[in-house]
């Protein structure tokens, strides 16, 4: 009997932008430099471990403990002087429980957004923080600039196997991903499109299959790039005779794998891609 695959929960970390008071010495400190975060022997450092004049941004709370973020400019980062280690979100997500990985992703998103949204895109005035929100407003033209992120979809497509054999899962290799990795069809949601429509469109574009109904599985905030991405996972069942045709641009390969003979080169255990694969592989046959 194997354990049930992890499913998206997000419990434990509650994002927020309210400042209930000044940061306390024991509060969590999320220190960002570029796309990396400072970690110590016990996870993230505490506010007391950073200089007293640090400018903190409220991020929310982890199990009731307030979390604050700050960004160091490149010239301020002395990796030898810092009592900790600078880690990427990918490395943290591979090690930490989901709520801590989500908090780390929010810190990267909020601080990257603050650095890259300083000026009004319409009139070039300097934007002002809106108290209690992760947003800014232009004092001259009133443009409202909230923190935004992108939505993307992933689709686990199965088809019935030959009589007496397990169902099969469609896995693909992306042209811009690790060449050996077998992954799921995925892509960004377009403006004006529903998640379900994006799932069907991406599958049509990338592997040439026309899908029927898609079923929502769950979601995961993903922080490998930019201001962040919200991944939404779907499952669907294709016709037994369905055969993929790769587009040759985004994908290099697409292949059906019996669910009892999946390849070893699957997405990492902390990703919703893998949760989807494990979910369909654990389904009762038939
Ligand atoms: Zn303006």
PDB file of C-alpha atoms and ligand atoms in Angstrom:
ATOM      1  CA  UNK A   1       0.000   0.000   0.000  1.00  0.00           C
ATOM      2  CA  UNK A   2       1.598   3.254  -1.071  1.00  0.00           C
ATOM      3  CA  UNK A   3       0.795   6.624   0.450  1.00  0.00           C
ATOM      4  CA  UNK A   4      -1.665   8.823  -1.414  1.00  0.00           C
ATOM      5  CA  UNK A   5       0.092  11.385  -3.627  1.00  0.00           C
ATOM      6  CA  UNK A   6       0.282  14.901  -2.203  1.00  0.00           C
ATOM      7  CA  UNK A   7      -2.485  17.212  -3.275  1.00  0.00           C
ATOM      8  CA  UNK A   8      -2.525  21.015  -3.355  1.00  0.00           C
ATOM      9  CA  UNK A   9      -3.512  22.390   0.030  1.00  0.00           C
ATOM     10  CA  UNK A  10      -1.810  25.715   0.699  1.00  0.00           C
ATOM     11  CA  UNK A  11      -2.730  25.404   4.382  1.00  0.00           C
ATOM     12  CA  UNK A  12      -0.621  27.133   6.991  1.00  0.00           C
ATOM     13  CA  UNK A  13       0.440  30.210   5.065  1.00  0.00           C
ATOM     14  CA  UNK A  14      -2.015  33.088   4.759  1.00  0.00           C
ATOM     15  CA  UNK A  15      -0.872  35.918   2.470  1.00  0.00           C
ATOM     16  CA  UNK A  16      -1.545  39.431   3.624  1.00  0.00           C
ATOM     17  CA  UNK A  17      -0.414  43.025   3.238  1.00  0.00           C
ATOM     18  CA  UNK A  18      -1.724  44.493   6.495  1.00  0.00           C
ATOM     19  CA  UNK A  19       0.788  45.943   8.901  1.00  0.00           C
ATOM     20  CA  UNK A  20      -0.577  45.131  12.370  1.00  0.00           C
ATOM     21  CA  UNK A  21       2.424  46.828  13.980  1.00  0.00           C
ATOM     22  CA  UNK A  22       6.176  47.037  13.583  1.00  0.00           C
ATOM     23  CA  UNK A  23       8.055  43.784  12.894  1.00  0.00           C
ATOM     24  CA  UNK A  24       8.900  41.896  16.091  1.00  0.00           C
ATOM     25  CA  UNK A  25      12.336  40.280  16.657  1.00  0.00           C
ATOM     26  CA  UNK A  26      10.921  36.738  16.417  1.00  0.00           C
ATOM     27  CA  UNK A  27       8.927  37.328  13.208  1.00  0.00           C
ATOM     28  CA  UNK A  28       9.978  35.504  10.038  1.00  0.00           C
ATOM     29  CA  UNK A  29      12.375  37.395   7.750  1.00  0.00           C
ATOM     30  CA  UNK A  30      12.270  36.647   4.000  1.00  0.00           C
ATOM     31  CA  UNK A  31      15.392  38.257   2.569  1.00  0.00           C
ATOM     32  CA  UNK A  32      15.494  38.329  -1.227  1.00  0.00           C
ATOM     33  CA  UNK A  33      18.402  39.108  -3.550  1.00  0.00           C
ATOM     34  CA  UNK A  34      17.510  38.741  -7.216  1.00  0.00           C
ATOM     35  CA  UNK A  35      15.795  35.342  -7.509  1.00  0.00           C
ATOM     36  CA  UNK A  36      17.332  33.883  -4.342  1.00  0.00           C
ATOM     37  CA  UNK A  37      16.360  33.813  -0.675  1.00  0.00           C
ATOM     38  CA  UNK A  38      18.469  33.802   2.464  1.00  0.00           C
ATOM     39  CA  UNK A  39      18.101  30.666   4.591  1.00  0.00           C
ATOM     40  CA  UNK A  40      19.640  29.645   7.886  1.00  0.00           C
ATOM     41  CA  UNK A  41      20.056  26.443   9.869  1.00  0.00           C
ATOM     42  CA  UNK A  42      16.383  26.587  10.952  1.00  0.00           C
ATOM     43  CA  UNK A  43      14.742  27.600   7.695  1.00  0.00           C
ATOM     44  CA  UNK A  44      14.196  31.314   7.255  1.00  0.00           C
ATOM     45  CA  UNK A  45      15.964  33.800   9.579  1.00  0.00           C
ATOM     46  CA  UNK A  46      14.173  35.981  12.126  1.00  0.00           C
ATOM     47  CA  UNK A  47      13.801  39.760  11.982  1.00  0.00           C
ATOM     48  CA  UNK A  48      16.265  40.134  14.888  1.00  0.00           C
ATOM     49  CA  UNK A  49      19.047  38.637  12.721  1.00  0.00           C
ATOM     50  CA  UNK A  50      18.894  41.502  10.218  1.00  0.00           C
ATOM     51  CA  UNK A  51      20.057  45.111  10.699  1.00  0.00           C
ATOM     52  CA  UNK A  52      17.693  47.316  12.712  1.00  0.00           C
ATOM     53  CA  UNK A  53      17.240  49.782   9.834  1.00  0.00           C
ATOM     54  CA  UNK A  54      15.962  47.127   7.394  1.00  0.00           C
ATOM     55  CA  UNK A  55      12.870  48.260   5.432  1.00  0.00           C
ATOM     56  CA  UNK A  56      10.251  45.513   5.791  1.00  0.00           C
ATOM     57  CA  UNK A  57       7.224  44.735   3.635  1.00  0.00           C
ATOM     58  CA  UNK A  58       4.384  42.678   5.198  1.00  0.00           C
ATOM     59  CA  UNK A  59       3.887  39.309   3.434  1.00  0.00           C
ATOM     60  CA  UNK A  60       1.287  37.573   5.601  1.00  0.00           C
ATOM     61  CA  UNK A  61       1.555  34.967   8.341  1.00  0.00           C
ATOM     62  CA  UNK A  62       2.712  31.384   8.647  1.00  0.00           C
ATOM     63  CA  UNK A  63       0.703  29.512  11.290  1.00  0.00           C
ATOM     64  CA  UNK A  64      -0.024  32.889  12.924  1.00  0.00           C
ATOM     65  CA  UNK A  65       3.593  34.089  12.907  1.00  0.00           C
ATOM     66  CA  UNK A  66       3.975  37.332  10.899  1.00  0.00           C
ATOM     67  CA  UNK A  67       6.331  37.158   7.897  1.00  0.00           C
ATOM     68  CA  UNK A  68       8.169  40.168   6.486  1.00  0.00           C
ATOM     69  CA  UNK A  69      10.162  40.600   3.305  1.00  0.00           C
ATOM     70  CA  UNK A  70      13.033  42.803   2.234  1.00  0.00           C
ATOM     71  CA  UNK A  71      15.203  42.952  -0.852  1.00  0.00           C
ATOM     72  CA  UNK A  72      18.940  43.509  -0.863  1.00  0.00           C
ATOM     73  CA  UNK A  73      20.473  45.196  -3.884  1.00  0.00           C
ATOM     74  CA  UNK A  74      23.255  43.254  -5.597  1.00  0.00           C
ATOM     75  CA  UNK A  75      26.024  45.312  -4.011  1.00  0.00           C
ATOM     76  CA  UNK A  76      24.612  44.693  -0.518  1.00  0.00           C
ATOM     77  CA  UNK A  77      24.888  40.921  -0.799  1.00  0.00           C
ATOM     78  CA  UNK A  78      28.010  39.585   0.871  1.00  0.00           C
ATOM     79  CA  UNK A  79      27.473  35.833   0.925  1.00  0.00           C
ATOM     80  CA  UNK A  80      30.417  35.300   3.294  1.00  0.00           C
ATOM     81  CA  UNK A  81      29.133  37.830   5.815  1.00  0.00           C
ATOM     82  CA  UNK A  82      25.550  36.510   5.844  1.00  0.00           C
ATOM     83  CA  UNK A  83      24.944  33.823   8.463  1.00  0.00           C
ATOM     84  CA  UNK A  84      23.012  31.610   6.108  1.00  0.00           C
ATOM     85  CA  UNK A  85      22.731  30.418   2.566  1.00  0.00           C
ATOM     86  CA  UNK A  86      21.238  31.928  -0.570  1.00  0.00           C
ATOM     87  CA  UNK A  87      18.885  29.434  -2.215  1.00  0.00           C
ATOM     88  CA  UNK A  88      16.707  29.401  -5.323  1.00  0.00           C
ATOM     89  CA  UNK A  89      12.970  28.809  -5.057  1.00  0.00           C
ATOM     90  CA  UNK A  90      13.428  25.513  -6.892  1.00  0.00           C
ATOM     91  CA  UNK A  91      15.867  24.294  -4.206  1.00  0.00           C
ATOM     92  CA  UNK A  92      13.607  25.490  -1.384  1.00  0.00           C
ATOM     93  CA  UNK A  93      10.458  23.981  -2.883  1.00  0.00           C
ATOM     94  CA  UNK A  94      12.232  20.624  -3.192  1.00  0.00           C
ATOM     95  CA  UNK A  95      13.009  20.600   0.551  1.00  0.00           C
ATOM     96  CA  UNK A  96      10.396  22.606   2.409  1.00  0.00           C
ATOM     97  CA  UNK A  97       6.757  21.821   3.248  1.00  0.00           C
ATOM     98  CA  UNK A  98       4.270  23.413   0.828  1.00  0.00           C
ATOM     99  CA  UNK A  99       3.277  26.366   3.093  1.00  0.00           C
ATOM    100  CA  UNK A 100       6.927  27.447   3.444  1.00  0.00           C
ATOM    101  CA  UNK A 101       7.541  27.089  -0.302  1.00  0.00           C
ATOM    102  CA  UNK A 102       4.415  29.187  -0.937  1.00  0.00           C
ATOM    103  CA  UNK A 103       5.668  31.862   1.490  1.00  0.00           C
ATOM    104  CA  UNK A 104       9.055  31.901  -0.266  1.00  0.00           C
ATOM    105  CA  UNK A 105       7.291  32.277  -3.615  1.00  0.00           C
ATOM    106  CA  UNK A 106       5.215  35.174  -2.315  1.00  0.00           C
ATOM    107  CA  UNK A 107       8.330  36.929  -1.020  1.00  0.00           C
ATOM    108  CA  UNK A 108       9.968  36.624  -4.452  1.00  0.00           C
ATOM    109  CA  UNK A 109       6.800  37.811  -6.212  1.00  0.00           C
ATOM    110  CA  UNK A 110       6.125  40.790  -3.942  1.00  0.00           C
ATOM    111  CA  UNK A 111       9.695  42.076  -3.795  1.00  0.00           C
ATOM    112  CA  UNK A 112      10.342  41.580  -7.514  1.00  0.00           C
ATOM    113  CA  UNK A 113       7.083  43.411  -8.262  1.00  0.00           C
ATOM    114  CA  UNK A 114       7.990  46.328  -5.964  1.00  0.00           C
ATOM    115  CA  UNK A 115      11.363  46.736  -7.673  1.00  0.00           C
ATOM    116  CA  UNK A 116       9.934  46.560 -11.196  1.00  0.00           C
ATOM    117  CA  UNK A 117       6.777  48.666 -10.651  1.00  0.00           C
ATOM    118  CA  UNK A 118       8.149  51.870  -9.249  1.00  0.00           C
ATOM    119  CA  UNK A 119       6.996  54.302 -11.950  1.00  0.00           C
ATOM    120  CA  UNK A 120       3.588  54.948 -13.518  1.00  0.00           C
ATOM    121  CA  UNK A 121       3.383  53.276 -16.933  1.00  0.00           C
ATOM    122  CA  UNK A 122       0.978  55.959 -18.180  1.00  0.00           C
ATOM    123  CA  UNK A 123       2.506  59.265 -16.982  1.00  0.00           C
ATOM    124  CA  UNK A 124       5.901  58.298 -15.492  1.00  0.00           C
ATOM    125  CA  UNK A 125       5.229  59.729 -12.012  1.00  0.00           C
ATOM    126  CA  UNK A 126       6.517  57.760  -9.036  1.00  0.00           C
ATOM    127  CA  UNK A 127       3.855  55.355  -7.745  1.00  0.00           C
ATOM    128  CA  UNK A 128       2.772  55.383  -4.090  1.00  0.00           C
ATOM    129  CA  UNK A 129       1.996  52.309  -1.965  1.00  0.00           C
ATOM    130  CA  UNK A 130      -1.687  51.694  -1.168  1.00  0.00           C
ATOM    131  CA  UNK A 131      -1.746  50.920   2.586  1.00  0.00           C
ATOM    132  CA  UNK A 132      -2.934  47.430   3.426  1.00  0.00           C
ATOM    133  CA  UNK A 133      -2.645  46.144  -0.160  1.00  0.00           C
ATOM    134  CA  UNK A 134       0.042  44.799  -2.462  1.00  0.00           C
ATOM    135  CA  UNK A 135      -0.707  47.560  -4.921  1.00  0.00           C
ATOM    136  CA  UNK A 136       0.406  51.037  -5.882  1.00  0.00           C
ATOM    137  CA  UNK A 137      -1.415  54.083  -7.222  1.00  0.00           C
ATOM    138  CA  UNK A 138      -0.216  57.003  -9.300  1.00  0.00           C
ATOM    139  CA  UNK A 139      -0.551  60.303  -7.388  1.00  0.00           C
ATOM    140  CA  UNK A 140      -0.858  62.250 -10.672  1.00  0.00           C
ATOM    141  CA  UNK A 141      -3.156  60.238 -12.975  1.00  0.00           C
ATOM    142  CA  UNK A 142      -4.689  57.795 -10.431  1.00  0.00           C
ATOM    143  CA  UNK A 143      -3.578  54.658 -12.321  1.00  0.00           C
ATOM    144  CA  UNK A 144      -4.038  51.640 -10.037  1.00  0.00           C
ATOM    145  CA  UNK A 145      -1.240  49.045 -10.249  1.00  0.00           C
ATOM    146  CA  UNK A 146      -1.953  45.809  -8.337  1.00  0.00           C
ATOM    147  CA  UNK A 147       0.524  42.959  -8.049  1.00  0.00           C
ATOM    148  CA  UNK A 148      -0.370  40.643 -10.925  1.00  0.00           C
ATOM    149  CA  UNK A 149       0.634  37.123 -11.797  1.00  0.00           C
ATOM    150  CA  UNK A 150       0.047  34.851 -14.777  1.00  0.00           C
ATOM    151  CA  UNK A 151      -2.201  31.796 -14.978  1.00  0.00           C
ATOM    152  CA  UNK A 152      -1.115  28.624 -16.743  1.00  0.00           C
ATOM    153  CA  UNK A 153      -2.746  25.214 -17.224  1.00  0.00           C
ATOM    154  CA  UNK A 154      -1.426  21.655 -17.232  1.00  0.00           C
ATOM    155  CA  UNK A 155      -3.376  18.692 -18.603  1.00  0.00           C
ATOM    156  CA  UNK A 156      -2.989  15.008 -17.750  1.00  0.00           C
ATOM    157  CA  UNK A 157      -4.509  13.180 -20.762  1.00  0.00           C
ATOM    158  CA  UNK A 158      -5.185   9.473 -20.436  1.00  0.00           C
ATOM    159  CA  UNK A 159      -6.729   6.994 -22.853  1.00  0.00           C
ATOM    160  CA  UNK A 160      -8.016   3.463 -22.255  1.00  0.00           C
ATOM    161  CA  UNK A 161      -5.309   0.847 -22.809  1.00  0.00           C
ATOM    162  CA  UNK A 162      -5.720  -2.281 -24.959  1.00  0.00           C
ATOM    163  CA  UNK A 163      -8.056  -4.939 -23.484  1.00  0.00           C
ATOM    164  CA  UNK A 164      -6.648  -6.237 -20.209  1.00  0.00           C
ATOM    165  CA  UNK A 165      -3.942  -3.554 -20.057  1.00  0.00           C
ATOM    166  CA  UNK A 166      -3.728  -0.410 -17.923  1.00  0.00           C
ATOM    167  CA  UNK A 167      -4.769   3.018 -19.171  1.00  0.00           C
ATOM    168  CA  UNK A 168      -2.113   5.136 -20.854  1.00  0.00           C
ATOM    169  CA  UNK A 169      -0.874   8.654 -20.041  1.00  0.00           C
ATOM    170  CA  UNK A 170       0.307  11.130 -22.668  1.00  0.00           C
ATOM    171  CA  UNK A 171       3.696  12.624 -21.762  1.00  0.00           C
ATOM    172  CA  UNK A 172       5.612  15.185 -23.784  1.00  0.00           C
ATOM    173  CA  UNK A 173       9.075  16.680 -24.044  1.00  0.00           C
ATOM    174  CA  UNK A 174       9.224  20.478 -24.250  1.00  0.00           C
ATOM    175  CA  UNK A 175      11.700  22.140 -26.611  1.00  0.00           C
ATOM    176  CA  UNK A 176      12.705  24.700 -23.966  1.00  0.00           C
ATOM    177  CA  UNK A 177      12.726  22.325 -20.972  1.00  0.00           C
ATOM    178  CA  UNK A 178      15.256  19.741 -19.788  1.00  0.00           C
ATOM    179  CA  UNK A 179      15.576  17.481 -22.873  1.00  0.00           C
ATOM    180  CA  UNK A 180      15.154  14.218 -20.951  1.00  0.00           C
ATOM    181  CA  UNK A 181      12.129  15.321 -18.885  1.00  0.00           C
ATOM    182  CA  UNK A 182       8.743  13.757 -19.680  1.00  0.00           C
ATOM    183  CA  UNK A 183       6.133  16.359 -18.724  1.00  0.00           C
ATOM    184  CA  UNK A 184       2.493  17.289 -19.312  1.00  0.00           C
ATOM    185  CA  UNK A 185       1.021  19.513 -21.988  1.00  0.00           C
ATOM    186  CA  UNK A 186       1.020  23.014 -20.498  1.00  0.00           C
ATOM    187  CA  UNK A 187       0.694  26.647 -21.452  1.00  0.00           C
ATOM    188  CA  UNK A 188      -0.348  30.139 -20.410  1.00  0.00           C
ATOM    189  CA  UNK A 189      -3.946  31.269 -20.251  1.00  0.00           C
ATOM    190  CA  UNK A 190      -4.744  34.065 -22.704  1.00  0.00           C
ATOM    191  CA  UNK A 191      -6.637  37.214 -21.725  1.00  0.00           C
ATOM    192  CA  UNK A 192     -10.352  36.596 -22.201  1.00  0.00           C
ATOM    193  CA  UNK A 193     -10.018  32.817 -21.900  1.00  0.00           C
ATOM    194  CA  UNK A 194     -11.275  30.420 -19.227  1.00  0.00           C
ATOM    195  CA  UNK A 195      -8.931  27.886 -17.648  1.00  0.00           C
ATOM    196  CA  UNK A 196     -10.845  25.048 -19.296  1.00  0.00           C
ATOM    197  CA  UNK A 197     -10.724  26.697 -22.721  1.00  0.00           C
ATOM    198  CA  UNK A 198      -6.981  27.266 -22.309  1.00  0.00           C
ATOM    199  CA  UNK A 199      -6.497  23.580 -21.459  1.00  0.00           C
ATOM    200  CA  UNK A 200      -8.360  22.492 -24.596  1.00  0.00           C
ATOM    201  CA  UNK A 201      -6.579  25.061 -26.808  1.00  0.00           C
ATOM    202  CA  UNK A 202      -3.085  24.127 -25.584  1.00  0.00           C
ATOM    203  CA  UNK A 203      -3.752  20.428 -26.165  1.00  0.00           C
ATOM    204  CA  UNK A 204      -5.041  21.187 -29.663  1.00  0.00           C
ATOM    205  CA  UNK A 205      -2.041  23.369 -30.509  1.00  0.00           C
ATOM    206  CA  UNK A 206       0.684  21.211 -28.999  1.00  0.00           C
ATOM    207  CA  UNK A 207      -0.430  17.646 -29.770  1.00  0.00           C
ATOM    208  CA  UNK A 208      -3.351  18.063 -32.157  1.00  0.00           C
ATOM    209  CA  UNK A 209      -5.954  16.305 -30.010  1.00  0.00           C
ATOM    210  CA  UNK A 210      -9.544  17.527 -29.664  1.00  0.00           C
ATOM    211  CA  UNK A 211     -10.657  17.028 -26.065  1.00  0.00           C
ATOM    212  CA  UNK A 212     -14.067  16.541 -24.552  1.00  0.00           C
ATOM    213  CA  UNK A 213     -14.688  17.577 -20.966  1.00  0.00           C
ATOM    214  CA  UNK A 214     -11.729  18.435 -18.745  1.00  0.00           C
ATOM    215  CA  UNK A 215     -11.887  17.980 -14.961  1.00  0.00           C
ATOM    216  CA  UNK A 216     -10.267  20.404 -12.528  1.00  0.00           C
ATOM    217  CA  UNK A 217      -7.668  18.773 -10.280  1.00  0.00           C
ATOM    218  CA  UNK A 218      -6.068  21.570  -8.239  1.00  0.00           C
ATOM    219  CA  UNK A 219      -3.634  24.459  -8.398  1.00  0.00           C
ATOM    220  CA  UNK A 220      -0.177  25.505  -7.233  1.00  0.00           C
ATOM    221  CA  UNK A 221       1.584  28.870  -7.019  1.00  0.00           C
ATOM    222  CA  UNK A 222       4.842  28.578  -8.976  1.00  0.00           C
ATOM    223  CA  UNK A 223       7.717  30.979  -8.444  1.00  0.00           C
ATOM    224  CA  UNK A 224      10.500  30.042 -10.836  1.00  0.00           C
ATOM    225  CA  UNK A 225      10.257  33.216 -12.885  1.00  0.00           C
ATOM    226  CA  UNK A 226       8.948  36.771 -13.004  1.00  0.00           C
ATOM    227  CA  UNK A 227       6.163  37.923 -10.712  1.00  0.00           C
ATOM    228  CA  UNK A 228       4.892  34.378 -10.376  1.00  0.00           C
ATOM    229  CA  UNK A 229       2.542  31.939 -12.053  1.00  0.00           C
ATOM    230  CA  UNK A 230      -0.565  30.164 -10.792  1.00  0.00           C
ATOM    231  CA  UNK A 231      -0.637  26.661 -12.237  1.00  0.00           C
ATOM    232  CA  UNK A 232      -4.029  24.957 -12.637  1.00  0.00           C
ATOM    233  CA  UNK A 233      -4.122  21.220 -13.300  1.00  0.00           C
ATOM    234  CA  UNK A 234      -6.753  19.288 -15.278  1.00  0.00           C
ATOM    235  CA  UNK A 235      -7.400  15.679 -16.199  1.00  0.00           C
ATOM    236  CA  UNK A 236      -9.200  14.366 -19.248  1.00  0.00           C
ATOM    237  CA  UNK A 237      -9.753  11.078 -21.060  1.00  0.00           C
ATOM    238  CA  UNK A 238      -9.064  10.871 -24.796  1.00  0.00           C
ATOM    239  CA  UNK A 239     -10.446   8.457 -27.376  1.00  0.00           C
ATOM    240  CA  UNK A 240      -8.694   5.028 -27.352  1.00  0.00           C
ATOM    241  CA  UNK A 241      -7.470   5.672 -30.902  1.00  0.00           C
ATOM    242  CA  UNK A 242      -6.213   9.221 -30.220  1.00  0.00           C
ATOM    243  CA  UNK A 243      -2.658   9.777 -31.466  1.00  0.00           C
ATOM    244  CA  UNK A 244      -0.673  12.937 -30.753  1.00  0.00           C
ATOM    245  CA  UNK A 245       0.954  15.023 -33.465  1.00  0.00           C
ATOM    246  CA  UNK A 246       3.665  17.286 -32.026  1.00  0.00           C
ATOM    247  CA  UNK A 247       3.904  20.832 -33.286  1.00  0.00           C
ATOM    248  CA  UNK A 248       7.711  20.637 -33.582  1.00  0.00           C
ATOM    249  CA  UNK A 249       8.082  24.106 -32.027  1.00  0.00           C
ATOM    250  CA  UNK A 250       7.040  23.907 -28.379  1.00  0.00           C
ATOM    251  CA  UNK A 251       7.293  20.121 -28.211  1.00  0.00           C
ATOM    252  CA  UNK A 252       9.875  17.693 -29.529  1.00  0.00           C
ATOM    253  CA  UNK A 253       8.119  14.438 -28.582  1.00  0.00           C
ATOM    254  CA  UNK A 254       4.782  13.108 -27.358  1.00  0.00           C
ATOM    255  CA  UNK A 255       4.149   9.507 -26.396  1.00  0.00           C
ATOM    256  CA  UNK A 256       1.596   7.318 -24.617  1.00  0.00           C
ATOM    257  CA  UNK A 257       2.942   5.426 -21.603  1.00  0.00           C
ATOM    258  CA  UNK A 258       1.060   2.609 -19.826  1.00  0.00           C
ATOM    259  CA  UNK A 259       0.327   3.800 -16.278  1.00  0.00           C
ATOM    260  CA  UNK A 260       2.273   0.842 -14.842  1.00  0.00           C
ATOM    261  CA  UNK A 261       5.342   1.628 -16.966  1.00  0.00           C
ATOM    262  CA  UNK A 262       5.914   5.379 -16.663  1.00  0.00           C
ATOM    263  CA  UNK A 263       9.405   6.724 -17.432  1.00  0.00           C
ATOM    264  CA  UNK A 264      11.804   7.642 -14.620  1.00  0.00           C
ATOM    265  CA  UNK A 265      12.359  11.184 -15.921  1.00  0.00           C
ATOM    266  CA  UNK A 266       9.192  12.734 -14.453  1.00  0.00           C
ATOM    267  CA  UNK A 267       8.656  16.255 -12.994  1.00  0.00           C
ATOM    268  CA  UNK A 268       9.900  16.830  -9.406  1.00  0.00           C
ATOM    269  CA  UNK A 269       7.864  15.651  -6.411  1.00  0.00           C
ATOM    270  CA  UNK A 270       7.028  19.210  -5.302  1.00  0.00           C
ATOM    271  CA  UNK A 271       5.316  20.126  -8.607  1.00  0.00           C
ATOM    272  CA  UNK A 272       1.637  19.919  -9.499  1.00  0.00           C
ATOM    273  CA  UNK A 273       2.775  18.174 -12.711  1.00  0.00           C
ATOM    274  CA  UNK A 274       3.960  15.268 -10.616  1.00  0.00           C
ATOM    275  CA  UNK A 275       0.901  15.365  -8.353  1.00  0.00           C
ATOM    276  CA  UNK A 276      -1.242  14.984 -11.493  1.00  0.00           C
ATOM    277  CA  UNK A 277       0.859  12.101 -12.830  1.00  0.00           C
ATOM    278  CA  UNK A 278       0.761  10.316  -9.457  1.00  0.00           C
ATOM    279  CA  UNK A 279      -2.969  10.969  -9.184  1.00  0.00           C
ATOM    280  CA  UNK A 280      -3.865   9.334 -12.504  1.00  0.00           C
ATOM    281  CA  UNK A 281      -1.363   6.489 -11.915  1.00  0.00           C
ATOM    282  CA  UNK A 282      -3.033   5.701  -8.573  1.00  0.00           C
ATOM    283  CA  UNK A 283      -6.545   5.576 -10.057  1.00  0.00           C
ATOM    284  CA  UNK A 284      -8.207   2.183 -10.116  1.00  0.00           C
ATOM    285  CA  UNK A 285      -7.951   0.555 -13.543  1.00  0.00           C
ATOM    286  CA  UNK A 286     -10.849   0.912 -15.931  1.00  0.00           C
TER     287      UNK A 286
HETATM  288 ZN1  LIG B   1       0.333  58.261 -13.691  1.00  0.00          ZN
END
